[in-house]
Coordinates of C-alpha atoms in Angstrom, one line a residue:
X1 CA 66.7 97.0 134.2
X2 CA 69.4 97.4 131.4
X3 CA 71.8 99.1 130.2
X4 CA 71.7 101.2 127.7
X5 CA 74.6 103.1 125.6
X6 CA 75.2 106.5 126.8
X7 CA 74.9 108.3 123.6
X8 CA 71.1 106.5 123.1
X9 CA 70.3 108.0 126.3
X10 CA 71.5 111.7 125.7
X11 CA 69.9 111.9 122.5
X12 CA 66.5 110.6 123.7
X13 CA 66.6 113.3 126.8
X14 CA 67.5 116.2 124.3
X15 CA 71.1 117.0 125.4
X16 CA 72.4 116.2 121.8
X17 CA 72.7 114.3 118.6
X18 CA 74.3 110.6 119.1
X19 CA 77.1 111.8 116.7
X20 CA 77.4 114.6 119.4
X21 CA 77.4 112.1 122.2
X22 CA 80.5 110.4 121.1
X23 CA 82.4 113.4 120.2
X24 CA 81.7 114.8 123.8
X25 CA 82.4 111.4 125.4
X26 CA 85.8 111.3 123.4
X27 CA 86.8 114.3 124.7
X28 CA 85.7 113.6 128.6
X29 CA 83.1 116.0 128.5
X30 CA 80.0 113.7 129.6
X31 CA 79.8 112.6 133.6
X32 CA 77.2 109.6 134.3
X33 CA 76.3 110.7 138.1
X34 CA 79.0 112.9 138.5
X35 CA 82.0 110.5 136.8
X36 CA 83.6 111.5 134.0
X37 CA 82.9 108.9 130.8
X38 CA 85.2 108.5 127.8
X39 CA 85.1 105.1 126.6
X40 CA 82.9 105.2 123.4
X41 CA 80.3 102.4 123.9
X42 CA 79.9 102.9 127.0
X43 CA 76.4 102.0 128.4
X44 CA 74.2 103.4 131.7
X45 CA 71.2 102.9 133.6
X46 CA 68.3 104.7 132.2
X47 CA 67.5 106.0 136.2
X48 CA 71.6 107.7 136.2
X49 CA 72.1 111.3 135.6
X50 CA 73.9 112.6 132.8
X51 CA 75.7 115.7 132.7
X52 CA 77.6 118.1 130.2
X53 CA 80.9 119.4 130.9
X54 CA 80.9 123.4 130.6
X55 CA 83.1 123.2 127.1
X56 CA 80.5 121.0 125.9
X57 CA 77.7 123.5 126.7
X58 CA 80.0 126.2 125.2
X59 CA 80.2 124.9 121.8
X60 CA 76.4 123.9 121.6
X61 CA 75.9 127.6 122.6
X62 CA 78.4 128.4 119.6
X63 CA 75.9 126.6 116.7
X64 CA 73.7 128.0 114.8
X65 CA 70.3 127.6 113.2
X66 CA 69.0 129.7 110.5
X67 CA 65.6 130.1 109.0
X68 CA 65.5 130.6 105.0
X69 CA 62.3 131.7 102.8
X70 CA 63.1 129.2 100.1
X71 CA 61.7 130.0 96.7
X72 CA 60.8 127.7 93.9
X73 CA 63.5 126.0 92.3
X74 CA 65.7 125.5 95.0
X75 CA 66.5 122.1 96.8
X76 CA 66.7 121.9 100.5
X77 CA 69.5 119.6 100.9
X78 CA 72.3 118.7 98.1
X79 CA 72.7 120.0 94.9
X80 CA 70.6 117.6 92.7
X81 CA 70.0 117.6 88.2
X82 CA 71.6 121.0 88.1
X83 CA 69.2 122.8 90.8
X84 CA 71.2 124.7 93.8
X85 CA 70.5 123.9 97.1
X86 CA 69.1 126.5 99.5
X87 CA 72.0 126.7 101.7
X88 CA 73.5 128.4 98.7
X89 CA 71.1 131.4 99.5
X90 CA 73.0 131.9 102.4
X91 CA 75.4 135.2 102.3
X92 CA 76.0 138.4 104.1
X93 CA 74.1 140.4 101.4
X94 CA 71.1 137.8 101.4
X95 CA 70.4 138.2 105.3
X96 CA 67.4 139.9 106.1
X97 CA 67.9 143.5 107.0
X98 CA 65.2 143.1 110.2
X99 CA 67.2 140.2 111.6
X100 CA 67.2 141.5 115.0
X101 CA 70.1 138.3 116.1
X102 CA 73.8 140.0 117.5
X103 CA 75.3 137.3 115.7
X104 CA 77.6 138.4 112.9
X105 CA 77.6 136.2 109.5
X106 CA 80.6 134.3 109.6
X107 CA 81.2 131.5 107.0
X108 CA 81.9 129.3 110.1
X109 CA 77.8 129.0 110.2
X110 CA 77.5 127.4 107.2
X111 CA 79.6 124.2 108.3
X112 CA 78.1 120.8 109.3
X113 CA 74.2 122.6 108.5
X114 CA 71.8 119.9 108.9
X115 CA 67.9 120.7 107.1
X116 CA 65.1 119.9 109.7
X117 CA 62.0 119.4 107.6
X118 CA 62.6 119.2 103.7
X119 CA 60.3 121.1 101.3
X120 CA 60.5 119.8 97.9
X121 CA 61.5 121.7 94.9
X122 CA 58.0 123.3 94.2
X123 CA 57.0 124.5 97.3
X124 CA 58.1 127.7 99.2
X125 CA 58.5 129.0 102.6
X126 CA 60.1 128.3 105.6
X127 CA 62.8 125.9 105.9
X128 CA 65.2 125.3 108.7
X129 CA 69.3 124.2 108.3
X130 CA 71.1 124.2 111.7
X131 CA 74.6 123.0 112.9
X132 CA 72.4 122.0 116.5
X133 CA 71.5 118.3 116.9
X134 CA 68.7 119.1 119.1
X135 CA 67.0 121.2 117.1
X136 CA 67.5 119.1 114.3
X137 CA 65.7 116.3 116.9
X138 CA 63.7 118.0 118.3
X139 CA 62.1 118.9 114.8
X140 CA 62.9 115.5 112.6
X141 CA 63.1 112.8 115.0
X142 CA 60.7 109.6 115.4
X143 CA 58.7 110.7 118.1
X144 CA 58.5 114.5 117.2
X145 CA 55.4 116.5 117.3
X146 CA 56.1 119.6 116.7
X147 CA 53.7 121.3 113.9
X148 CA 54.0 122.4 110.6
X149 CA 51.9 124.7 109.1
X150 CA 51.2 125.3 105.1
X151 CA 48.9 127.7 102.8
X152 CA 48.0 124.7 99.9
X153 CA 46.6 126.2 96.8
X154 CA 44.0 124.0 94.6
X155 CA 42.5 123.3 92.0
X156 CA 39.5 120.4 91.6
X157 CA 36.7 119.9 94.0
X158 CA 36.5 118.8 97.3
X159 CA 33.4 117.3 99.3
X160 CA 32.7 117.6 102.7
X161 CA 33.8 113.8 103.1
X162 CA 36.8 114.3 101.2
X163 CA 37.8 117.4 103.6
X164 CA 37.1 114.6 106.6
X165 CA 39.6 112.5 104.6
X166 CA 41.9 115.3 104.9
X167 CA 41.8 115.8 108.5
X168 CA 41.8 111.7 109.4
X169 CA 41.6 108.9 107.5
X170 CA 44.5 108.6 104.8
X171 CA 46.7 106.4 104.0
X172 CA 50.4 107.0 102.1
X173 CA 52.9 103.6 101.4
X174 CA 50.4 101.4 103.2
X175 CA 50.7 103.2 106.6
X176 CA 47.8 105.3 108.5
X177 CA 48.8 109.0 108.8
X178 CA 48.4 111.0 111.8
X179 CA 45.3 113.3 111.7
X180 CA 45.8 116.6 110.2
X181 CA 44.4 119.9 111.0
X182 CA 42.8 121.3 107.3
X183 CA 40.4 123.6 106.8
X184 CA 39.7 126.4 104.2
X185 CA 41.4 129.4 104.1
X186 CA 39.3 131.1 101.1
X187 CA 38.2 129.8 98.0
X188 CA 40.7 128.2 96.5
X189 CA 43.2 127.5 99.1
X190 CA 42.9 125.2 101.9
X191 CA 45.2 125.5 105.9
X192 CA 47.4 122.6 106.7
X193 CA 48.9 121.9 110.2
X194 CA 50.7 118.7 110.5
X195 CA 52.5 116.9 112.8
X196 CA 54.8 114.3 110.3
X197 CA 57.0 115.2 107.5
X198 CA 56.3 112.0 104.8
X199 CA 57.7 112.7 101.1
X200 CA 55.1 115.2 99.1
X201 CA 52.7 114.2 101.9
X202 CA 50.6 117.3 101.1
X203 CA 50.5 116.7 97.3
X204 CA 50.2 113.2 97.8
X205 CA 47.1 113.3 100.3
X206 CA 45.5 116.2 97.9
X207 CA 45.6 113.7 95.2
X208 CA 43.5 110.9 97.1
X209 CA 40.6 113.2 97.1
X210 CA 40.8 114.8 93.6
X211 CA 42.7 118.0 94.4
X212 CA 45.8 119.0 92.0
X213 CA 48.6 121.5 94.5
X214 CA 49.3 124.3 92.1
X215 CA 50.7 126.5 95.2
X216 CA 52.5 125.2 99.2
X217 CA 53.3 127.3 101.1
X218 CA 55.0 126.7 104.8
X219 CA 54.2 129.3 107.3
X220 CA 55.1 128.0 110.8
X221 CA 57.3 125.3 112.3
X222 CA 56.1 125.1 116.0
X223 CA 56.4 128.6 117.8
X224 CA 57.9 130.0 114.6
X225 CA 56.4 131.9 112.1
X226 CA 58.0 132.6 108.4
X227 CA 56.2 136.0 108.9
X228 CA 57.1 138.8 106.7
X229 CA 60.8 137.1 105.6
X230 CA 61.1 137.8 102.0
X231 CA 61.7 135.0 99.7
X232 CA 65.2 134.3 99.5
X233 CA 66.0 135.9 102.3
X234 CA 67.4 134.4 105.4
X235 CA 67.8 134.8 109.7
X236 CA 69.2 133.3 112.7
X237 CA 67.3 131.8 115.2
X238 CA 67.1 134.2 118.4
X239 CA 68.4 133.1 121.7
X240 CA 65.0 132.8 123.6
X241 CA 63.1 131.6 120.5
X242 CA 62.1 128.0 120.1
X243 CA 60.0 125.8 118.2

């Protein structure tokens, strides 16, 4: 068996985001089977136990993750041919008034925010920015699975092999994609759950079987529902809730 850098291992068992890993092993604040570690580089056995020091668990405790209901016209991560980003939505008078969090709005939370799952510039609906390398992991990593949900307004007409397509069978950039969930909602608009994040995906896979997206929507990440957020409105992410 061997070795394997620390910071590899902690990231793959969910206790942080490699970037994390070295910061905590720089400060002594990682133990490999009870021994304190703070060589950057260093490497372990994938069978040894690694452990956060209590100042380590403190500050993860102190980052947030907030849930905006982007609107059109905004970009999820950096400013890009003069449209804002959606991190620019976030202010104390822009907080939705039934965010039921403790927390106080401090411009602390807007430092180091990371988006988990883009949406493009046309779509709406849930997005996530957080300061937490887990969450941002846990919801954009290689091997993630958690689910995203989307309302996908149509025009065009689809056939029932087309709608098989839809659910498994696609292609994007010369690579298979995972099968979808996709049904219709009503007449014109047609449920998404998926479990990959590729560029336009939903536009993109429309367009294979002759449907044009006038209308995406995201609705749920995992366990967490947009729900009645108004657009351009923003919350933190409970203690207790998770994707």
């Amino acid at each position: 068996m061997e070795k394997v850098r620390i910071s590899k291992l902690m990231s793959e068992r969910g206790l942080c985001s490699r970037r994390e890993a070295d910061s905590y092993i720089e400060r002594g604040w990682v133990r490999v089977d009870g021994e304190v570690v703070s060589e950057l580089g260093a490497k372990a056995y994938p069978s040894q136990i690694i452990t956060l020091e209590r100042a380590a668990q403190a500050q993860q405790r102190q980052r947030v993750t907030i849930l905006i209901h982007k609107p059109m016209g905004y970009v999820s991560g950096q400013a890009e041919d003069g449209y804002q980003p959606a991190a620019a939505l976030i202010n104390a008078r822009s907080r939705a008034a039934n965010d039921r969090s403790p927390l106080r709005f401090d411009r602390a939370h807007l430092r180091g925010l990371a988006v988990a799952g883009r949406l493009d510039i046309d779509s709406t609906g849930l997005l996530v920015l957080t300061q937490d390398g887990r969450i941002a992991k846990q919801l954009i990593g290689e091997d993630s699975g958690i689910e995203k949900e989307y309302l996908v307004r149509v025009q065009g007409r689809l056939s029932e092999q087309g709608l098989a397509l839809l659910n498994h069978g696609l292609s994007l950039d010369g690579k298979p994609l995972r099968p979808a969930k996709v049904a219709w909602q009503n007449d014109d608009q047609l449920r998404f759950i998926l479990r990959e994040g590729k560029k336009r995906q939903i536009r993109r896979m429309c367009e294979l079987v002759g449907l044009k997206v006038v209308g995406l929507k995201r609705v749920r990440i995992g366990r967490v529902m947009l729900g009645d957020l108004p657009p351009g409105q923003w919350r933190y992410l409970r203690d207790g809730e998770q994707f």
